[in-house]
Tab-separated table of C-alpha atoms and ligand atoms in Angstrom:
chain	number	residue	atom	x	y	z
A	29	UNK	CA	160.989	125.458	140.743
A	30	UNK	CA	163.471	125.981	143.034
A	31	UNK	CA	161.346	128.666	145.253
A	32	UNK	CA	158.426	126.539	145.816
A	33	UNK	CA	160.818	123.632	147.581
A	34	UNK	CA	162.871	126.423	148.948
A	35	UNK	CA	159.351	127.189	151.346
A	36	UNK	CA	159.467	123.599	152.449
A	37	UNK	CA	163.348	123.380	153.473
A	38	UNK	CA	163.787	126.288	154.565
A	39	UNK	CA	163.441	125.554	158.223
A	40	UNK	CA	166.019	123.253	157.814
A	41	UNK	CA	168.498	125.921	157.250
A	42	UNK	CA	170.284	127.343	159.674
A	43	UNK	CA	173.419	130.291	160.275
A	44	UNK	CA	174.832	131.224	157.248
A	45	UNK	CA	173.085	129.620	154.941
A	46	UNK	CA	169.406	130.873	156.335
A	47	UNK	CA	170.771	134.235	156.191
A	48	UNK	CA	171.441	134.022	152.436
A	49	UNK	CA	168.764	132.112	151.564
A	50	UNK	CA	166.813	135.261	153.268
A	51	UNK	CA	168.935	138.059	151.748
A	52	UNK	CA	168.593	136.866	148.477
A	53	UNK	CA	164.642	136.427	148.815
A	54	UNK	CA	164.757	139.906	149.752
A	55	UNK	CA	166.434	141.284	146.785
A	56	UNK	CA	164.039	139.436	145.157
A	57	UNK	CA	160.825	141.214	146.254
A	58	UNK	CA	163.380	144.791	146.130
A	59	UNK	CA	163.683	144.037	142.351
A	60	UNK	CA	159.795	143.356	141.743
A	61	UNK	CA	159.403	146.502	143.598
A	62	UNK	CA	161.769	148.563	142.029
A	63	UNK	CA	160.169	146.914	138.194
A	64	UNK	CA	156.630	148.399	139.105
A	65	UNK	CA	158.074	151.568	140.951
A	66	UNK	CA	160.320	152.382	137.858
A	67	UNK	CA	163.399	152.811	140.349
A	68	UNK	CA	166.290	152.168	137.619
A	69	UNK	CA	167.914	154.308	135.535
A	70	UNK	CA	170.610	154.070	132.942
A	71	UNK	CA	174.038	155.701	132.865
A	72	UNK	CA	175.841	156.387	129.851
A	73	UNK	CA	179.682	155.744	129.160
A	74	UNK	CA	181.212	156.837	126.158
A	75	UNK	CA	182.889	154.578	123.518
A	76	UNK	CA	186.213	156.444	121.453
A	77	UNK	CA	187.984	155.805	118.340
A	78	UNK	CA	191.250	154.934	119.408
A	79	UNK	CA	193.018	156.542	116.318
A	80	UNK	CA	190.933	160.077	116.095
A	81	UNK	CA	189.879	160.013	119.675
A	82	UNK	CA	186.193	160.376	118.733
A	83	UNK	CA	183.242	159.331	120.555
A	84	UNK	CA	181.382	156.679	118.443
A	85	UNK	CA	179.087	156.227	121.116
A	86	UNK	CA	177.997	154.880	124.395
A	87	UNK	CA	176.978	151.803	126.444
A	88	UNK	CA	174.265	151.784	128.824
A	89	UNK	CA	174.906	150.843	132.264
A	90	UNK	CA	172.084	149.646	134.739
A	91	UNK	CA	171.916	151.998	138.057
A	92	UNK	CA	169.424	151.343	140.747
A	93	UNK	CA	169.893	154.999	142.609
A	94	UNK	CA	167.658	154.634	145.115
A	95	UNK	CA	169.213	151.758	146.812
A	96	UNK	CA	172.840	152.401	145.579
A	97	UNK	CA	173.357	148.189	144.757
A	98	UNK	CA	175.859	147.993	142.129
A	99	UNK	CA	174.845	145.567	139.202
A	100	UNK	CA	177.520	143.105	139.970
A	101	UNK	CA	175.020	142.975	143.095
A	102	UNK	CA	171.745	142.195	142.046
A	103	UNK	CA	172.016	140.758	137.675
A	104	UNK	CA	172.624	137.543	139.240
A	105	UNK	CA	169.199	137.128	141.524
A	106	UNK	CA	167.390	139.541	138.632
A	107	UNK	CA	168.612	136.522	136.015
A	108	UNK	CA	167.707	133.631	138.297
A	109	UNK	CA	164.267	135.023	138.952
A	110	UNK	CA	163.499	135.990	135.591
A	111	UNK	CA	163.065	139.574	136.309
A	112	UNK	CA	165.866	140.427	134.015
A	113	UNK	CA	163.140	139.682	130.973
A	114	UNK	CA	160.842	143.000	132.529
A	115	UNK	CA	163.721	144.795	133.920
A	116	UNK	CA	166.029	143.791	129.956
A	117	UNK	CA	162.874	144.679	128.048
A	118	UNK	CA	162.840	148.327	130.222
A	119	UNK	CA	166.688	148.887	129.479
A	120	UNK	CA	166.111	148.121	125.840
A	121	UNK	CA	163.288	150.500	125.073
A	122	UNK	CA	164.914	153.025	127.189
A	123	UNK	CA	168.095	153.145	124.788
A	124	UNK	CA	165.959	152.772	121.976
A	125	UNK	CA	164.825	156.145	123.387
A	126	UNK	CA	167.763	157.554	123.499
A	127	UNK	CA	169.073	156.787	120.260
A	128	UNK	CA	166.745	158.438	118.414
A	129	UNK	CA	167.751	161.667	121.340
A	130	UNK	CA	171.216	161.292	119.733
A	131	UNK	CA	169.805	161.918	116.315
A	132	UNK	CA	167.690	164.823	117.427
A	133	UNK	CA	170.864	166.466	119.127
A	134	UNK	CA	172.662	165.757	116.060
A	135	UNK	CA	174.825	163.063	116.904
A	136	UNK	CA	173.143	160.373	114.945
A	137	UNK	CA	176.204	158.394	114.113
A	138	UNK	CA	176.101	157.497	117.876
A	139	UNK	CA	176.305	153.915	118.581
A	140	UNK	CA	174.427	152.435	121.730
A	141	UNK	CA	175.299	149.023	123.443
A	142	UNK	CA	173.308	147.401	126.044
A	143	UNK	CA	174.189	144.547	127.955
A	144	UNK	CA	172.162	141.457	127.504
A	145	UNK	CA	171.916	138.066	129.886
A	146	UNK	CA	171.080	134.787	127.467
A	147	UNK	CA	168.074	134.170	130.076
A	148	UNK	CA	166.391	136.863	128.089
A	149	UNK	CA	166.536	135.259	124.748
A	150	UNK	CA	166.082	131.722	126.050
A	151	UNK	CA	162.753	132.360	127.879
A	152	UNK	CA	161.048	134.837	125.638
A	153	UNK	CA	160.427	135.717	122.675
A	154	UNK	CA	163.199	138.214	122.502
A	155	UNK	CA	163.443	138.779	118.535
A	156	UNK	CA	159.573	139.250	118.415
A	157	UNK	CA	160.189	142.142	121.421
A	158	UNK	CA	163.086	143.520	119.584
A	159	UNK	CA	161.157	144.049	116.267
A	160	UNK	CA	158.892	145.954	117.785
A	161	UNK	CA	161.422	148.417	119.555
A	162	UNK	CA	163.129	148.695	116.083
A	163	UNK	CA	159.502	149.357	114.718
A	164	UNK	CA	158.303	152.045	116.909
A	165	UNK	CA	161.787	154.085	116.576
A	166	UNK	CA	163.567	155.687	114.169
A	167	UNK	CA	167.443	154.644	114.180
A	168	UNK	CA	169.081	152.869	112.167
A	169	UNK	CA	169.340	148.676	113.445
A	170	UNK	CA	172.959	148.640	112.976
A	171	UNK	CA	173.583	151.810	116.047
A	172	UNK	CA	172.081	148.834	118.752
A	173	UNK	CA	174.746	146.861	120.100
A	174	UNK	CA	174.244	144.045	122.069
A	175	UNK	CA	177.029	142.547	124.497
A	176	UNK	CA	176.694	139.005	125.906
A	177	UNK	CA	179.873	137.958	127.800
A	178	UNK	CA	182.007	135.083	126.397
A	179	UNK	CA	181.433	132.898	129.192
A	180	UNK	CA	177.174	133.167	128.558
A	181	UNK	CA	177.820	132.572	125.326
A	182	UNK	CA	179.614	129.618	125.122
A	183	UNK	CA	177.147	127.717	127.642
A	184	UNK	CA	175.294	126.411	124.805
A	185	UNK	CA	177.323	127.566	121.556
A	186	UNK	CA	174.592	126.318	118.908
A	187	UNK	CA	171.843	128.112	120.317
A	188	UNK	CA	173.930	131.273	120.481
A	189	UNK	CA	174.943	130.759	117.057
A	190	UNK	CA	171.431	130.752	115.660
A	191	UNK	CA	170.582	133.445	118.219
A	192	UNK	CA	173.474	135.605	116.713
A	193	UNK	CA	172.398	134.700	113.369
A	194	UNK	CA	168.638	136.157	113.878
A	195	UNK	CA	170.058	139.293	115.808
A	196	UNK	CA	172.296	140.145	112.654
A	197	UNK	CA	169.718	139.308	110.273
A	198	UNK	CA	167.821	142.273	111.708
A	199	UNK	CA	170.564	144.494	111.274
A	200	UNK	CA	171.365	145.019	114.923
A	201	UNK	CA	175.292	144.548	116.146
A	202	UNK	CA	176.366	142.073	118.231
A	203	UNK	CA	179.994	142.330	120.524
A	204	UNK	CA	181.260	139.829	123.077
A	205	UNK	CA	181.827	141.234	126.355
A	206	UNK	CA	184.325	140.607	128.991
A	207	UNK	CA	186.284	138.989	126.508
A	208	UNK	CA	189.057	136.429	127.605
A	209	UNK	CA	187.592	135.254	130.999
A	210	UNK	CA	185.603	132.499	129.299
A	211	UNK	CA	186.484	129.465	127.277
A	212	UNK	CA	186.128	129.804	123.745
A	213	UNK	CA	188.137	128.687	121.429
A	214	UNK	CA	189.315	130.634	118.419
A	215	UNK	CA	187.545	128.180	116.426
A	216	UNK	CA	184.049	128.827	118.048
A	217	UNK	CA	184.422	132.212	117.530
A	218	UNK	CA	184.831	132.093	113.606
A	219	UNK	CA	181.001	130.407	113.832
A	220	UNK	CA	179.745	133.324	115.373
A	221	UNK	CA	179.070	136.820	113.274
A	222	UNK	CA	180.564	139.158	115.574
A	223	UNK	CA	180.847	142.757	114.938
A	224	UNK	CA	183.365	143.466	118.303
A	225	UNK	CA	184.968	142.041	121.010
A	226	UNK	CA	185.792	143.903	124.397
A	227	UNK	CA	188.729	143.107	125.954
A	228	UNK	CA	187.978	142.498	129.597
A	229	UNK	CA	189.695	144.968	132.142
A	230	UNK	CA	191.453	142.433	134.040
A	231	UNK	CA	193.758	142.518	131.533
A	232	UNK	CA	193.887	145.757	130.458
A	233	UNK	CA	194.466	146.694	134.543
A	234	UNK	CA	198.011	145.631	134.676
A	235	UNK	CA	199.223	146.264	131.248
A	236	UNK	CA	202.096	148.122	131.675
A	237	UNK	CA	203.832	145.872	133.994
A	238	UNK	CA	202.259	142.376	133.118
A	239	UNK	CA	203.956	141.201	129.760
A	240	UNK	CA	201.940	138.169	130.158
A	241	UNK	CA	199.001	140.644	130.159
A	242	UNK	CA	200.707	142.230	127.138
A	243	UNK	CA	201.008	139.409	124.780
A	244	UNK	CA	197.431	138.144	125.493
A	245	UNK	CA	196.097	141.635	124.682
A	246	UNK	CA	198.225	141.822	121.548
A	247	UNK	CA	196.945	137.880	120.412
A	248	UNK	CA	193.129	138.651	120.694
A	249	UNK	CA	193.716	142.387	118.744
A	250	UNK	CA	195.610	140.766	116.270
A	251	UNK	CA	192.870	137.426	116.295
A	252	UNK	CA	189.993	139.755	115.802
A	253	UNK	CA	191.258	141.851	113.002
A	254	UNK	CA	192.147	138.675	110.963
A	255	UNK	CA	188.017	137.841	111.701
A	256	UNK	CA	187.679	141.506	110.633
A	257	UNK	CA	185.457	141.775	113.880
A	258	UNK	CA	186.730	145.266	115.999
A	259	UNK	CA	188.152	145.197	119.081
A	260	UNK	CA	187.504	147.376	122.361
A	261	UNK	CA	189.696	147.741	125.194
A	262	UNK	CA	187.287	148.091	128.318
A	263	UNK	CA	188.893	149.802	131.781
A	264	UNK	CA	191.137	152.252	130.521
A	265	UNK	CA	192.256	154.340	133.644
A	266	UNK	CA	195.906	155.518	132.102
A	267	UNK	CA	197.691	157.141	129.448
A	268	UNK	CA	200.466	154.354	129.423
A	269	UNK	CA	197.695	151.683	128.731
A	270	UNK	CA	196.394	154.189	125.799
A	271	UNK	CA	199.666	154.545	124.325
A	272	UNK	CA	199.978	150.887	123.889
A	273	UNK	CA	196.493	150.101	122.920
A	274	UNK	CA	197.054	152.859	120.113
A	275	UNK	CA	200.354	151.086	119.233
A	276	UNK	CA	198.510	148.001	118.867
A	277	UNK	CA	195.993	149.374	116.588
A	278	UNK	CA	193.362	148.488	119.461
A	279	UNK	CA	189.925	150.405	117.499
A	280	UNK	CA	187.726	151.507	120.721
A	281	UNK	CA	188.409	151.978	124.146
A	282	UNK	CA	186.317	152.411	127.215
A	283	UNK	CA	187.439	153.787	130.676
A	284	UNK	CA	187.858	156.243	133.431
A	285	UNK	CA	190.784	157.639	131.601
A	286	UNK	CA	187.782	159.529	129.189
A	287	UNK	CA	184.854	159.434	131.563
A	288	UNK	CA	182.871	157.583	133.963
A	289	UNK	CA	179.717	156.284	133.196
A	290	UNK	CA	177.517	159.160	133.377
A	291	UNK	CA	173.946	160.136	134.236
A	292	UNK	CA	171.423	161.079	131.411
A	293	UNK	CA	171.324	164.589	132.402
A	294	UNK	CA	174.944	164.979	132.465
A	295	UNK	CA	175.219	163.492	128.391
A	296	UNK	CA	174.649	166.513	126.416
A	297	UNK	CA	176.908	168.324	128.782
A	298	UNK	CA	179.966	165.827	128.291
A	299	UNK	CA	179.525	165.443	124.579
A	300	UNK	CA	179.511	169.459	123.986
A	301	UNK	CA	182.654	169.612	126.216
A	302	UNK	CA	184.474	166.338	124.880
A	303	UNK	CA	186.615	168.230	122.359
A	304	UNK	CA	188.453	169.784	125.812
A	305	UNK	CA	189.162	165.956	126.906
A	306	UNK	CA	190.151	164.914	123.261
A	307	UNK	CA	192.513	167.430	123.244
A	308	UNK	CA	194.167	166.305	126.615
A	309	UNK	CA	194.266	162.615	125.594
A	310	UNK	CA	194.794	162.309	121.744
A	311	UNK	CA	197.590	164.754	120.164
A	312	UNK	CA	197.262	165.284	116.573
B	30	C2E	P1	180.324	145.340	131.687
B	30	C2E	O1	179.260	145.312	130.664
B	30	C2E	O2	181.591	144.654	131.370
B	30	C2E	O3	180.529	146.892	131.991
B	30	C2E	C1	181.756	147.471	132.329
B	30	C2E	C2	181.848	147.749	133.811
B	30	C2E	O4	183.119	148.324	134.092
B	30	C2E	C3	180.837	148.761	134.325
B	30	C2E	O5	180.520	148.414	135.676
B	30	C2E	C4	181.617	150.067	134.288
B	30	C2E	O6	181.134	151.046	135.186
B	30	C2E	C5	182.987	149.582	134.700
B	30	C2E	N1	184.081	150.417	134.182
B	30	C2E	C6	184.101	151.173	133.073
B	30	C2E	N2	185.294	151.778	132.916
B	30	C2E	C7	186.051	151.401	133.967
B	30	C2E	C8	187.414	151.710	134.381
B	30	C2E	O7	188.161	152.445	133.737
B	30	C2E	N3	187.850	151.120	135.536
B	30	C2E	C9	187.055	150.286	136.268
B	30	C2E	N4	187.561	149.760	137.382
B	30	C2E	N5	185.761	149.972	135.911
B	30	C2E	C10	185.289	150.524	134.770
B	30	C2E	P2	179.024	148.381	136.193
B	30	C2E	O8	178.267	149.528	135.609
B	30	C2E	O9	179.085	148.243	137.669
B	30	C2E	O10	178.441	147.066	135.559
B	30	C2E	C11	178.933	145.801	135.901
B	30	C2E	C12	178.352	144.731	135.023
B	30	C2E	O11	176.956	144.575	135.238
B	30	C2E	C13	178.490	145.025	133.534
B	30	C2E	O12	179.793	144.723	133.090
B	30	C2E	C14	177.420	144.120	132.958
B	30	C2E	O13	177.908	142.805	132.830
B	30	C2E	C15	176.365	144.140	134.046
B	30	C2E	N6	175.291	145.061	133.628
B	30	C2E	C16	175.211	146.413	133.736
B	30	C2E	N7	174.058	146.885	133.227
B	30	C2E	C17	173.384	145.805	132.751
B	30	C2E	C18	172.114	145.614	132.073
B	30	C2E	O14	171.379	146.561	131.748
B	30	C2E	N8	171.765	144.325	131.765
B	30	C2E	C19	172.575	143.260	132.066
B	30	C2E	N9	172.145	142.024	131.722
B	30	C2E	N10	173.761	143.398	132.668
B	30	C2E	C20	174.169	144.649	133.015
B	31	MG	MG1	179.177	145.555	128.709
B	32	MG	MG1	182.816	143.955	130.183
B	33	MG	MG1	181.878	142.711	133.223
C-alpha cells in the first residue's frame, strides 16, 4: 500500500514534508521494536460512582515509559500501520490479567475498560481473539469494557452496529468514548446497544463558566438516561464541576480531581487508601 509507493516518491519530497514522511517511518520501526521488546505498559485510572463516591473500576491507559511518547503521539501511526492489532491484542490480555488480580485482591466487582481503534475489528478476527481471552480467564464478560470514540464509530455505522451486536452477545460492555466531538445523531445512537457514554473533557473543562458547555452536558445526561445507557463525565479536575455533575445525576466520573492514571504497582496502594480521598470529595 501506501509504504511500498512511499519508497519510490520519496526522493521527490523535500523540507517539511521529507522530514515527516521520515519521522513518522521512524515511529514506525520504534513501535515494531517496542511490540517484540515488550516496552509498554498500562496505567490504571479509576472510575467512581458519582452518588456514593465508590470506585467501580478502572480504565487502562497505554504508556510507552521508555520513550515517554504520549498516546495522542503514536495510536495514530500504530493504527495506520496495523500494529495496533499486536500492540490491542497485548493491552487486551494484559487487562484480562488484571481483572482476574482484582478478584484475587477482593475487589471483583471491579470494572475494566480498554480503549479500542475499529482497525482492530475490521482487519482481524477480533471476536475469535476475544473468546479466547474470555476463555483462558476467569471474570465475568460483563467487567470488560470496551470504548470506541463516537467519531470511529460512526465512520461506517452498520458495521459498528453488527460489531456492537457480537461484542454484547458475548457479554462484554461496550461505552462510547469522547462523546460529543463526533457526529452522531441521537437517532444512530438508539441502533447501537450501548452500556455508557463518556462525556468528552472538552466540555467538562469549562463547565463552570461555559453555559453553552452546561446545557450540552445536561442534554446528553438527560439523552442517555432516557436510552437507559450510563453516562461518565471524563476530565474532572474540580469540585465545582463535581457538584454539578452530581446535581445532574451524571453516574461515573473520571479525572484528576480523584487520581491520575496510575502505574500497576501503585493500584493496590490507591485502592487501600481511597476511603481517605472519598472522604475529602463525597460528604455523606
Ligand atoms: P481517552 O480514552 O479519552 O482517555 C482519557 C485521556 O484523558 C487519557 O489520556 C487520560 O490520561 C486523560 N485524563 C484523564 N483525566 C484527566 C483530567 O482530569 N484532565 C486531563 N487534562 N486529562 C485527563 P492519555 O492516557 O494520554 O490517552 C489519550 C488517548 O489515547 C485516550 O483517550 C485513548 O483515545 C488513546 N489510548 C490510550 N490507550 C490506548 C489503548 O490502549 N488503545 C487505543 N486504541 N487507544 C488508547
Ligand atoms: Mg477511553
Ligand atoms: Mg475520552
Ligand atoms: Mg480522547
Amino acid at each position: 500500500e501506501a509504504k511500498n509507493s512511499g519508497r519510490d516518491t520519496y526522493h521527490l519530497f523535500s523540507g517539511e514534508l521529507e522530514k515527516r514522511v521520515r519521522v513518522r517511518h521512524d515511529m514506525e520501526k520504534n513501535l515494531r521494536e517496542a511490540i517484540s521488546r515488550e516496552e509498554f505498559c498500562l496505567y490504571y485510572q479509576p472510575k467512581i460512582n458519582m452518588r456514593r463516591g465508590e470506585i467501580t473500576g478502572f480504565e487502562a491507559l497505554l504508556r510507552w515509559p521508555s520513550r515517554n511518547i504520549p498516546p495522542s503521539d503514536f495510536i495514530g501511526v500504530a493504527e495506520e500501520s496495523g500494529l495496533i492489532v499486536p500492540i490491542g491484542e497485548w493491552v487486551i490480555e494484559t487487562a484480562g490479567i488484571m481483572l482476574d488480580n482484582f478478584s484475587k485482591w477482593g475487589y471483583g466487582s471491579y470494572s475494566l475498560s480498554v480503549n479500542l481503534s475499529v482497525r482492530q475489528f475490521w482487519t482481524v478476527d477480533f471476536i475469535g481473539f476475544l473468546k479466547g481471552v474470555l476463555s483462558r480467564s476467569h471474570f465475568p464478560a460483563h467487567r470488560l469494557e470496551l470504548e470506541i470514540t463516537e467519531s470511529q464509530l460512526m465512520r461506517d455505522t452498520i458495521r459498528s452496529a453488527h460489531f456492537i451486536r457480537e461484542l454484547k452477545s458475548m457479554g462484554v460492555s461496550v461505552s462510547v468514548d469522547d462523546f460529543g466531538t463526533g457526529y452522531s445523531s441521537l437517532a444512530y445512537l438508539k441502533n447501537f446497544d450501548l452500556d455508557s457514554l463518556k462525556i468528552d473533557q472538552s466540555f467538562i473543562r469549562d463547565l463552570t463558566h461555559d453555559p453553552s458547555d452546561r446545557l450540552i452536558v445536561r442534554a446528553i445526561i438527560a439523552m442517555a438516561h432516557g436510552m437507559r445507557v450510563g453516562v461518565i463525565a471524563e476530565g474532572v479536575e474540580t469540585l465545582e464541576q463535581l457538584a454539578f455533575l452530581q446535581h445532574e445525576h451524571c453516574d461515573e466520573l473520571q479525572g484528576f480531581l480523584v487520581s491520575r492514571p496510575l502505574p500497576e504497582e501503585d493500584l493496590l496502594p490507591f485502592i487501600k487508601n481511597y476511603r481517605l480521598v472519598k472522604g475529602a470529595l463525597f460528604s455523606d
